[in-house]
Short mmCIF file of C-alpha atoms in Angstrom, two decimals:
data_model
loop_
_atom_site.label_atom_id
_atom_site.label_comp_id
_atom_site.label_asym_id
_atom_site.label_seq_id
_atom_site.Cartn_x
_atom_site.Cartn_y
_atom_site.Cartn_z
CA MET X 239 -34.63 -106.45 47.09
CA THR X 240 -36.93 -103.50 47.73
CA THR X 241 -39.65 -103.55 50.37
CA PRO X 242 -43.11 -101.96 50.04
CA THR X 243 -41.78 -98.93 51.96
CA ASP X 244 -39.00 -98.57 49.40
CA HIS X 245 -41.58 -98.55 46.62
CA VAL X 246 -42.59 -94.95 47.44
CA LEU X 247 -39.73 -92.57 48.17
CA LEU X 248 -39.58 -89.02 49.54
CA ASP X 249 -36.94 -86.35 49.02
CA LEU X 250 -37.05 -82.81 50.40
CA THR X 251 -34.63 -80.24 48.98
CA ASP X 252 -34.94 -76.44 49.09
CA GLY X 253 -38.65 -76.50 49.92
CA ILE X 254 -39.49 -78.95 47.13
CA ALA X 255 -40.78 -82.36 48.24
CA THR X 256 -40.56 -85.10 45.63
CA ILE X 257 -42.55 -88.32 46.00
CA THR X 258 -41.35 -91.04 43.62
CA PHE X 259 -43.12 -94.28 42.79
CA ASN X 260 -40.21 -96.72 42.87
CA ARG X 261 -41.27 -100.03 41.41
CA PRO X 262 -39.94 -99.64 37.87
CA GLU X 263 -39.83 -103.36 37.12
CA ARG X 264 -43.65 -103.34 37.34
CA ARG X 265 -44.08 -99.92 35.71
CA ASN X 266 -44.73 -98.56 39.23
CA ALA X 267 -47.95 -100.55 39.64
CA MET X 268 -49.54 -99.91 43.02
CA SER X 269 -49.91 -102.40 45.84
CA PRO X 270 -52.07 -101.72 48.93
CA ALA X 271 -48.88 -101.13 50.93
CA MET X 272 -47.76 -98.53 48.38
CA VAL X 273 -51.09 -96.74 48.59
CA GLU X 274 -50.79 -96.64 52.38
CA ARG X 275 -47.25 -95.29 52.15
CA LEU X 276 -48.28 -92.69 49.57
CA GLY X 277 -51.05 -91.53 51.90
CA GLU X 278 -48.61 -91.25 54.82
CA LEU X 279 -46.13 -89.19 52.79
CA LEU X 280 -48.83 -86.89 51.44
CA ALA X 281 -50.08 -86.16 54.96
CA GLN X 282 -46.51 -85.63 56.17
CA THR X 283 -45.54 -83.23 53.37
CA GLU X 284 -48.75 -81.23 53.56
CA ALA X 285 -48.24 -80.65 57.29
CA ASP X 286 -44.53 -79.81 56.98
CA PRO X 287 -44.00 -76.02 56.84
CA ALA X 288 -40.66 -76.60 55.11
CA VAL X 289 -42.50 -77.98 52.07
CA ARG X 290 -43.62 -75.29 49.63
CA VAL X 291 -44.21 -77.40 46.51
CA LEU X 292 -44.88 -81.11 45.94
CA VAL X 293 -43.67 -83.05 42.89
CA ILE X 294 -44.99 -86.56 42.21
CA THR X 295 -43.19 -88.72 39.66
CA GLY X 296 -42.19 -92.28 38.83
CA ALA X 297 -38.87 -94.09 38.64
CA GLY X 298 -37.76 -95.57 35.35
CA ARG X 299 -39.89 -95.28 32.23
CA ALA X 300 -43.35 -94.98 33.79
CA PHE X 301 -45.28 -92.67 36.08
CA CYS X 302 -47.69 -95.22 37.55
CA SER X 303 -49.54 -97.97 35.70
CA GLY X 304 -52.30 -98.19 38.31
CA GLY X 305 -53.37 -101.37 40.04
CA ASP X 306 -51.16 -104.44 39.78
CA VAL X 307 -52.99 -106.50 37.17
CA GLN X 308 -50.54 -109.37 37.52
CA GLN X 309 -51.50 -109.55 41.18
CA PHE X 310 -55.20 -109.37 40.28
CA ASP X 311 -54.69 -112.43 38.07
CA ALA X 312 -52.83 -114.31 40.79
CA ASP X 313 -55.56 -113.47 43.32
CA GLY X 314 -58.44 -114.55 41.11
CA GLY X 315 -59.45 -110.98 40.29
CA GLU X 316 -59.42 -107.56 41.94
CA GLY X 317 -61.91 -108.90 44.47
CA GLY X 318 -59.68 -111.80 45.47
CA GLY X 319 -62.11 -114.40 44.16
CA ALA X 320 -65.07 -113.21 46.26
CA THR X 321 -68.59 -113.55 44.79
CA GLU X 322 -70.20 -110.63 46.66
CA VAL X 323 -69.11 -107.06 47.33
CA ASP X 324 -67.61 -106.79 50.81
CA PRO X 325 -68.66 -103.55 52.58
CA ALA X 326 -65.37 -103.57 54.48
CA ALA X 327 -63.46 -103.70 51.19
CA VAL X 328 -65.52 -100.79 49.87
CA ALA X 329 -64.73 -98.74 52.99
CA GLU X 330 -61.03 -99.57 52.71
CA GLN X 331 -60.93 -98.62 49.04
CA LEU X 332 -62.67 -95.33 49.76
CA ARG X 333 -60.17 -94.59 52.55
CA HIS X 334 -57.30 -95.26 50.16
CA GLN X 335 -58.79 -92.94 47.55
CA GLU X 336 -59.44 -90.13 50.01
CA MET X 337 -55.92 -90.30 51.46
CA THR X 338 -54.28 -90.20 48.02
CA VAL X 339 -56.26 -88.66 45.16
CA GLY X 340 -58.48 -86.70 47.54
CA ARG X 341 -55.50 -85.26 49.41
CA ILE X 342 -53.54 -84.47 46.24
CA HIS X 343 -56.53 -82.63 44.79
CA ALA X 344 -57.10 -80.54 47.93
CA PHE X 345 -53.39 -80.24 48.88
CA ALA X 346 -52.71 -76.86 50.47
CA LYS X 347 -49.60 -76.33 48.33
CA PRO X 348 -49.03 -76.54 44.57
CA VAL X 349 -48.65 -80.08 43.23
CA ILE X 350 -46.82 -80.98 40.02
CA ALA X 351 -47.06 -84.42 38.40
CA ALA X 352 -44.03 -85.23 36.21
CA LEU X 353 -44.86 -88.07 33.83
CA PRO X 354 -41.81 -89.85 32.35
CA GLY X 355 -44.01 -92.51 30.79
CA ALA X 356 -47.29 -94.32 31.31
CA ALA X 357 -50.03 -93.10 33.65
CA ALA X 358 -52.98 -95.48 33.71
CA GLY X 359 -55.84 -96.46 35.98
CA ALA X 360 -55.28 -95.25 39.52
CA GLY X 361 -51.96 -93.79 38.37
CA LEU X 362 -53.89 -91.55 36.02
CA GLY X 363 -56.00 -90.46 38.98
CA PHE X 364 -52.88 -89.40 40.88
CA ALA X 365 -51.68 -87.37 37.89
CA LEU X 366 -55.04 -85.73 37.15
CA ALA X 367 -55.45 -84.69 40.79
CA ALA X 368 -52.27 -82.59 40.61
CA ASP X 369 -52.43 -78.88 39.82
CA LEU X 370 -49.96 -79.06 36.92
CA ARG X 371 -48.75 -81.92 34.73
CA ILE X 372 -45.54 -82.00 32.72
CA GLY X 373 -44.65 -84.79 30.31
CA THR X 374 -42.58 -85.80 27.30
CA PRO X 375 -43.30 -87.35 23.91
CA ARG X 376 -42.90 -90.72 25.70
CA THR X 377 -45.71 -89.95 28.12
CA VAL X 378 -48.68 -92.28 27.61
CA VAL X 379 -52.05 -91.81 29.28
CA ALA X 380 -54.85 -94.38 29.30
CA THR X 381 -57.83 -94.99 31.57
CA ALA X 382 -57.29 -98.76 31.10
CA PHE X 383 -60.30 -99.76 33.21
CA ALA X 384 -62.71 -101.07 30.57
CA SER X 385 -60.01 -103.27 29.00
CA ILE X 386 -59.78 -105.30 32.24
CA ALA X 387 -63.54 -105.18 32.90
CA LEU X 388 -63.44 -102.64 35.72
CA SER X 389 -65.59 -99.51 35.87
CA GLY X 390 -62.90 -97.24 37.33
CA ASP X 391 -61.85 -95.77 40.65
CA PHE X 392 -59.51 -93.21 42.22
CA GLY X 393 -61.62 -90.34 40.89
CA VAL X 394 -60.56 -90.71 37.25
CA ALA X 395 -64.04 -90.18 35.76
CA TRP X 396 -64.73 -87.08 37.89
CA LEU X 397 -61.33 -85.55 37.19
CA LEU X 398 -61.45 -86.28 33.47
CA GLU X 399 -64.90 -84.77 33.05
CA ARG X 400 -63.70 -81.51 34.58
CA LEU X 401 -60.45 -81.40 32.61
CA VAL X 402 -61.57 -82.43 29.12
CA GLY X 403 -65.38 -82.19 29.20
CA PRO X 404 -68.09 -84.87 29.20
CA ALA X 405 -67.83 -86.01 25.57
CA THR X 406 -64.09 -86.63 25.62
CA ALA X 407 -64.23 -88.11 29.12
CA ARG X 408 -66.75 -90.67 27.89
CA GLU X 409 -64.58 -91.61 24.94
CA LEU X 410 -61.54 -92.03 27.17
CA MET X 411 -63.44 -94.10 29.76
CA PHE X 412 -65.41 -96.32 27.35
CA LEU X 413 -62.74 -96.88 24.68
CA GLY X 414 -59.53 -96.38 26.66
CA PRO X 415 -57.28 -95.09 23.87
CA ARG X 416 -53.56 -94.70 24.56
CA LEU X 417 -52.76 -91.01 24.27
CA ASP X 418 -49.16 -89.94 23.69
CA GLY X 419 -47.60 -86.75 25.03
CA PRO X 420 -48.60 -84.43 22.14
CA ALA X 421 -52.19 -85.72 22.23
CA CYS X 422 -52.32 -85.15 26.00
CA LEU X 423 -51.06 -81.60 25.52
CA ASP X 424 -53.71 -80.93 22.86
CA LEU X 425 -56.47 -82.18 25.18
CA GLY X 426 -55.21 -80.22 28.18
CA LEU X 427 -54.18 -83.31 30.13
CA LEU X 428 -50.62 -81.95 30.13
CA ASN X 429 -49.71 -78.35 30.83
CA ARG X 430 -46.23 -78.67 29.36
CA LEU X 431 -44.48 -81.04 26.97
CA VAL X 432 -40.67 -81.16 27.14
CA PRO X 433 -37.94 -83.35 25.64
CA GLU X 434 -37.50 -86.63 27.48
CA GLU X 435 -33.98 -85.81 28.61
CA GLU X 436 -35.14 -82.47 30.04
CA LEU X 437 -38.08 -83.67 32.14
CA GLU X 438 -36.27 -83.65 35.47
CA VAL X 439 -34.59 -80.27 35.05
CA ARG X 440 -37.69 -78.57 33.59
CA THR X 441 -39.84 -79.97 36.39
CA ARG X 442 -37.31 -78.66 38.88
CA GLU X 443 -37.40 -75.21 37.28
CA LEU X 444 -41.19 -75.12 37.50
CA ALA X 445 -41.12 -76.29 41.12
CA GLU X 446 -38.50 -73.69 42.02
CA GLN X 447 -40.62 -70.95 40.47
CA LEU X 448 -43.58 -71.99 42.61
CA ALA X 449 -41.43 -72.46 45.72
CA ALA X 450 -40.18 -68.88 45.35
CA GLY X 451 -43.75 -67.55 45.40
CA SER X 452 -45.86 -66.45 48.34
CA ALA X 453 -47.02 -69.68 49.98
CA GLY X 454 -50.10 -68.09 51.57
CA THR X 455 -51.11 -66.45 48.32
CA LEU X 456 -50.78 -69.67 46.33
CA ALA X 457 -52.83 -71.54 48.94
CA SER X 458 -55.60 -68.93 48.66
CA ILE X 459 -55.51 -69.08 44.86
CA LYS X 460 -55.86 -72.86 44.99
CA ARG X 461 -58.80 -72.62 47.39
CA ASN X 462 -60.53 -70.21 45.00
CA LEU X 463 -60.01 -72.62 42.11
CA LEU X 464 -61.18 -75.67 44.07
CA GLU X 465 -64.37 -74.01 45.28
CA ALA X 466 -65.34 -72.23 42.06
CA PRO X 467 -66.86 -75.21 40.14
CA GLY X 468 -69.50 -75.70 42.84
CA GLN X 469 -70.37 -72.02 43.16
CA THR X 470 -72.26 -69.40 41.25
CA LEU X 471 -70.27 -66.34 40.17
CA ALA X 472 -71.75 -64.37 43.06
CA GLU X 473 -70.84 -67.11 45.55
CA SER X 474 -67.33 -67.36 44.14
CA MET X 475 -66.77 -63.61 44.40
CA ALA X 476 -68.13 -63.56 47.95
CA ALA X 477 -65.66 -66.29 48.93
CA GLU X 478 -62.63 -64.86 47.16
CA VAL X 479 -62.82 -61.29 48.47
CA PRO X 480 -62.00 -62.10 52.14
CA ARG X 481 -58.99 -64.11 50.98
CA HIS X 482 -57.89 -61.32 48.67
CA LYS X 483 -58.17 -58.77 51.47
CA ALA X 484 -56.31 -61.05 53.89
CA CYS X 485 -53.46 -61.39 51.39
CA GLY X 486 -53.39 -57.60 51.16
CA LEU X 487 -52.45 -57.40 54.84
CA THR X 488 -49.42 -59.69 54.59
CA ALA X 489 -45.73 -58.88 54.55
CA ASP X 490 -45.53 -60.76 51.25
CA HIS X 491 -47.93 -58.32 49.60
CA VAL X 492 -46.05 -55.30 50.97
CA GLU X 493 -42.77 -56.78 49.72
CA ALA X 494 -44.24 -57.56 46.28
CA ALA X 495 -45.57 -54.02 45.86
CA ARG X 496 -42.22 -52.55 46.88
CA ALA X 497 -40.36 -54.93 44.53
CA PHE X 498 -42.67 -53.90 41.66
CA VAL X 499 -41.88 -50.23 42.23
CA GLU X 500 -38.17 -50.97 42.54
CA LYS X 501 -38.23 -53.19 39.43
CA ARG X 502 -36.73 -56.24 41.16
CA PRO X 503 -37.95 -59.77 42.00
CA PRO X 504 -39.79 -59.99 45.35
CA VAL X 505 -38.32 -62.02 48.20
CA PHE X 506 -41.16 -63.68 50.09
CA THR X 507 -41.19 -64.95 53.65
CA ARG X 508 -40.45 -68.62 54.29
#
């Protein structure tokens, strides 16, 4: 029998950290203990200098189906049968969201979400917060909130609006259609669509490509991308130039320029 700690696993190999939701019998539905463990592992991997890329995936035939609706039913609803909103519960939920979706979104290293199957509710939030998403024809994405009379959490509305635009985000939130892999690719919810049997190896190839890059450069690129939506063009350029110049002083830049001249792949510092 697995414990809540066993429900979220971590592997670190060759600079690639892989966090796996490991509750396949419940389509990797999240419990509060799983959310806590996910937050701990995200903080640990972001701080670890040995980690250059993070992959998030799910065991079995799902990525993460979100909150445990069976548990909601057993508890008398998501609120545990309460009749008024508890400020302490709101604060706890916000903490959970900031330590998971918030950290994934702002993670200082590239994050890949590999979706072997369903991503719904909070699970969709985890996937959308990643930098890149790779799936298969079996991948299914759904907001799933309205169908169980919940308005949505874990940043799904905010992330969707920025990825697919306001009109499509409204359709996905209000109507909750189940989108398969090809439809997700067409909408831009997936960056890559690969055969089901190739998901693991193709994800690994993508992670290895990122892990071989200049970690400082990729972190600066991500910071530019994260800040840009809230800036004017002038503000964005003013913020990006110091980072660009700082990169130009690094050994990685010198090595990359030399490798370009010598027509060979660069070998960056680790």
